[in-house]
Short mmCIF file of N, CA and C in Angstrom, two decimals:
data_model
loop_
_atom_site.label_atom_id
_atom_site.label_comp_id
_atom_site.label_asym_id
_atom_site.label_seq_id
_atom_site.Cartn_x
_atom_site.Cartn_y
_atom_site.Cartn_z
N MET O 22 116.46 88.84 3.25
CA MET O 22 116.14 90.36 1.60
C MET O 22 117.04 89.76 0.12
N SER O 23 115.45 89.73 -0.79
CA SER O 23 115.76 89.63 -2.36
C SER O 23 116.31 90.72 -2.63
N GLU O 24 116.88 90.36 -4.22
CA GLU O 24 117.57 91.54 -4.64
C GLU O 24 116.66 92.97 -4.96
N GLN O 25 115.30 92.31 -5.46
CA GLN O 25 114.74 93.38 -6.30
C GLN O 25 113.82 94.36 -4.58
N GLU O 26 113.90 93.68 -3.52
CA GLU O 26 113.33 93.91 -2.67
C GLU O 26 114.64 95.01 -1.42
N ASN O 27 115.31 94.71 -1.90
CA ASN O 27 116.85 95.49 -1.47
C ASN O 27 117.26 96.91 -2.72
N ASN O 28 116.69 96.56 -3.85
CA ASN O 28 116.94 97.90 -4.26
C ASN O 28 115.55 98.75 -4.36
N ASN O 29 114.37 98.50 -4.11
CA ASN O 29 113.43 99.04 -4.05
C ASN O 29 113.15 99.75 -2.59
N PHE O 30 114.15 99.18 -1.45
CA PHE O 30 114.71 99.56 -0.60
C PHE O 30 115.73 101.01 -0.74
N GLU O 31 116.63 100.64 -1.70
CA GLU O 31 117.91 102.01 -1.20
C GLU O 31 117.03 102.75 -1.84
N ARG O 32 116.16 102.50 -3.68
CA ARG O 32 115.54 103.45 -4.34
C ARG O 32 114.46 104.63 -3.33
N ASN O 33 113.98 103.74 -2.53
CA ASN O 33 112.58 104.40 -1.23
C ASN O 33 114.08 105.31 -0.55
N ILE O 34 114.69 105.10 0.00
CA ILE O 34 116.15 105.83 1.25
C ILE O 34 116.23 107.10 0.64
N PHE O 35 117.12 106.95 -1.34
CA PHE O 35 117.14 107.52 -1.99
C PHE O 35 116.32 108.66 -3.05
N GLU O 36 114.74 108.45 -2.31
CA GLU O 36 113.93 109.71 -2.35
C GLU O 36 113.66 110.17 -1.89
N ARG O 37 113.48 109.88 0.09
CA ARG O 37 113.24 110.08 0.43
C ARG O 37 114.23 111.47 1.14
N TYR O 38 115.82 110.85 1.01
CA TYR O 38 117.13 111.69 0.84
C TYR O 38 116.18 113.01 -0.01
N LYS O 39 116.60 112.78 -1.31
CA LYS O 39 116.33 114.02 -2.29
C LYS O 39 114.56 115.03 -1.24
N LEU O 40 113.17 113.88 -1.21
CA LEU O 40 112.85 115.38 -0.46
C LEU O 40 113.59 116.24 0.41
N LEU O 41 113.89 115.25 1.56
CA LEU O 41 114.74 115.71 2.58
C LEU O 41 115.22 117.08 2.16
N ILE O 42 115.84 116.77 0.77
CA ILE O 42 116.88 117.87 0.30
C ILE O 42 116.70 118.83 -0.01
N SER O 43 115.75 118.66 -0.78
CA SER O 43 114.74 119.77 -0.86
C SER O 43 113.47 120.87 -0.46
N ALA O 44 112.76 119.65 0.90
CA ALA O 44 112.37 121.12 2.47
C ALA O 44 113.86 122.00 2.20
N ARG O 45 115.04 120.87 2.40
CA ARG O 45 116.51 121.47 3.45
C ARG O 45 115.97 123.55 2.71
N ASP O 46 116.24 123.47 1.23
CA ASP O 46 116.36 123.96 0.35
C ASP O 46 115.23 125.32 0.28
N PHE O 47 113.96 125.16 0.55
CA PHE O 47 112.53 125.61 0.28
C PHE O 47 112.98 126.74 1.66
N HIS O 48 113.69 125.51 2.87
CA HIS O 48 113.97 127.00 3.90
C HIS O 48 114.87 127.65 3.69
N TYR O 49 116.07 127.04 3.00
CA TYR O 49 116.78 127.83 3.21
C TYR O 49 116.47 129.10 2.33
N GLU O 50 116.07 128.87 1.09
CA GLU O 50 115.80 130.16 0.61
C GLU O 50 114.66 131.28 1.02
N ASN O 51 114.11 130.60 1.70
CA ASN O 51 112.71 131.89 2.44
C ASN O 51 112.82 131.74 4.15
N PHE O 52 114.41 131.81 4.32
CA PHE O 52 114.05 132.21 5.71
C PHE O 52 113.60 133.58 5.62
N ASN O 53 114.74 134.52 5.40
CA ASN O 53 115.15 135.54 4.96
C ASN O 53 113.62 136.26 4.75
N LYS O 54 113.10 135.73 3.99
CA LYS O 54 111.63 136.90 4.00
C LYS O 54 110.78 135.89 5.10
N TRP O 55 110.96 134.99 5.91
CA TRP O 55 110.31 135.15 7.00
C TRP O 55 110.49 136.25 7.83
N LEU O 56 112.34 136.14 7.78
CA LEU O 56 112.62 136.86 9.36
C LEU O 56 111.75 137.69 8.91
N THR O 57 111.82 138.68 8.14
CA THR O 57 111.64 140.48 7.04
C THR O 57 109.77 140.72 8.17
N TYR O 58 109.09 139.36 7.51
CA TYR O 58 107.93 139.43 7.82
C TYR O 58 107.85 139.36 9.73
N PHE O 59 107.92 138.73 9.80
CA PHE O 59 108.30 138.47 11.41
C PHE O 59 108.81 139.77 12.19
N TYR O 60 109.43 140.45 11.92
CA TYR O 60 110.30 141.89 12.14
C TYR O 60 109.35 142.59 11.82
N VAL O 61 108.36 143.02 10.28
CA VAL O 61 107.66 144.08 10.69
C VAL O 61 106.92 143.35 11.21
N ALA O 62 106.04 142.86 11.80
CA ALA O 62 104.96 142.36 11.68
C ALA O 62 105.14 142.47 13.87
N ASN O 63 106.19 142.46 14.34
CA ASN O 63 106.76 142.78 15.63
C ASN O 63 106.82 144.18 15.87
N ALA O 64 106.96 144.83 15.13
CA ALA O 64 107.75 146.21 15.21
C ALA O 64 106.41 146.92 14.89
N ALA O 65 105.75 146.56 14.14
CA ALA O 65 103.83 147.04 14.13
C ALA O 65 103.14 147.25 15.08
N ILE O 66 103.39 145.91 16.19
CA ILE O 66 103.10 145.83 16.74
C ILE O 66 103.70 146.34 18.34
N PHE O 67 104.08 146.48 18.87
CA PHE O 67 105.15 147.60 19.31
C PHE O 67 105.31 149.32 19.03
N VAL O 68 104.81 149.22 18.00
CA VAL O 68 104.29 150.69 17.98
C VAL O 68 102.96 150.83 18.07
N GLY O 69 102.22 150.06 17.70
CA GLY O 69 101.09 149.97 17.99
C GLY O 69 100.69 149.89 19.83
N TYR O 70 101.61 149.60 20.89
CA TYR O 70 101.73 149.43 22.08
C TYR O 70 101.84 150.73 22.81
N ILE O 71 102.39 150.55 22.01
CA ILE O 71 103.63 152.34 22.13
C ILE O 71 102.51 153.83 22.05
N GLN O 72 102.38 153.46 20.96
CA GLN O 72 100.73 154.20 20.51
C GLN O 72 99.79 154.74 21.73
N LEU O 73 99.42 153.35 22.43
CA LEU O 73 98.49 153.31 23.40
C LEU O 73 98.79 153.95 24.26
N LEU O 74 99.76 153.18 24.61
CA LEU O 74 100.76 153.96 26.41
C LEU O 74 100.76 155.37 26.21
N ILE O 75 100.71 155.93 24.99
CA ILE O 75 100.66 157.77 24.73
C ILE O 75 99.69 158.13 24.87
N SER O 76 98.76 157.14 24.03
CA SER O 76 97.21 158.18 23.68
C SER O 76 96.44 158.29 25.17
N LYS O 77 96.95 157.09 26.56
CA LYS O 77 96.47 157.14 27.27
C LYS O 77 97.37 157.97 28.36
N GLU O 78 98.58 158.46 29.05
CA GLU O 78 99.09 159.24 29.13
C GLU O 78 98.78 161.33 28.53
N THR O 79 98.66 161.30 27.39
CA THR O 79 97.97 162.30 26.68
C THR O 79 96.76 162.87 27.04
N GLY O 80 95.91 161.41 27.10
CA GLY O 80 94.55 161.64 26.96
C GLY O 80 93.80 162.35 25.72
N ASN O 81 94.60 162.26 24.68
CA ASN O 81 94.07 161.63 24.11
C ASN O 81 94.08 160.93 22.53
N ASN O 82 93.71 160.70 21.87
CA ASN O 82 92.89 159.47 20.76
C ASN O 82 94.23 158.94 20.48
N GLY O 83 95.16 159.69 20.18
CA GLY O 83 96.89 159.36 19.73
C GLY O 83 96.67 158.98 18.01
N PHE O 84 95.63 159.57 17.43
CA PHE O 84 95.71 160.41 15.60
C PHE O 84 95.53 160.96 15.37
N ASP O 85 96.14 162.72 15.99
CA ASP O 85 95.57 163.72 15.46
C ASP O 85 96.94 164.45 14.84
N ILE O 86 96.68 163.82 13.42
CA ILE O 86 96.85 164.20 12.43
C ILE O 86 96.85 165.40 11.49
N ASP O 87 96.08 166.19 11.83
CA ASP O 87 95.27 167.67 11.25
C ASP O 87 96.47 168.28 11.21
N LEU O 88 96.64 168.22 10.04
CA LEU O 88 97.82 169.15 9.81
C LEU O 88 97.43 170.84 9.96
N ALA O 89 96.01 171.36 9.41
CA ALA O 89 95.97 172.47 9.79
C ALA O 89 95.73 173.26 11.33
N SER O 90 95.59 172.12 11.87
CA SER O 90 95.33 172.81 13.58
C SER O 90 96.85 173.07 13.93
N LYS O 91 98.26 171.91 13.38
CA LYS O 91 99.32 171.79 13.45
C LYS O 91 99.80 173.36 12.74
N GLY O 92 99.63 173.65 11.87
CA GLY O 92 100.44 174.78 10.94
C GLY O 92 99.66 175.77 12.11
N ARG O 93 98.75 175.93 12.72
CA ARG O 93 97.53 176.94 13.19
C ARG O 93 98.78 177.11 14.87
N ASP O 94 99.28 176.09 15.27
CA ASP O 94 99.76 175.73 16.87
C ASP O 94 101.52 177.14 15.78
N CYS O 95 102.42 177.24 15.16
CA CYS O 95 103.42 177.38 14.92
C CYS O 95 102.98 178.45 14.48
N ASN O 96 104.32 179.21 15.17
CA ASN O 96 104.31 180.18 14.10
C ASN O 96 105.28 180.80 13.38
N LEU O 97 105.27 180.91 12.02
CA LEU O 97 106.30 180.66 11.22
C LEU O 97 106.89 181.51 10.93
N ASN O 98 106.65 182.79 11.12
CA ASN O 98 106.78 184.68 11.33
C ASN O 98 108.07 185.03 11.92
N SER O 99 107.90 184.38 13.03
CA SER O 99 108.81 184.47 14.48
C SER O 99 110.42 184.11 13.63
N VAL O 100 110.63 184.06 12.64
CA VAL O 100 111.57 183.25 12.58
C VAL O 100 112.57 183.97 12.09
#
């Protein structure tokens, strides 16, 4: 191998090394963000699944958030 080929080979290895280090740093910087997205997505799927199970057991659609009907069912004067 000539001197010039050897220098090009070493430069190519160094460029690859810098690229690998920058990719590693990118993953280190974004790991916590990706982990948060993963946990939020899993929690949303879990809550949706539990909501479906509850709605099948109770026979209602699971989206009963009508505050007027809830207030009518509560007797606040008995306190």
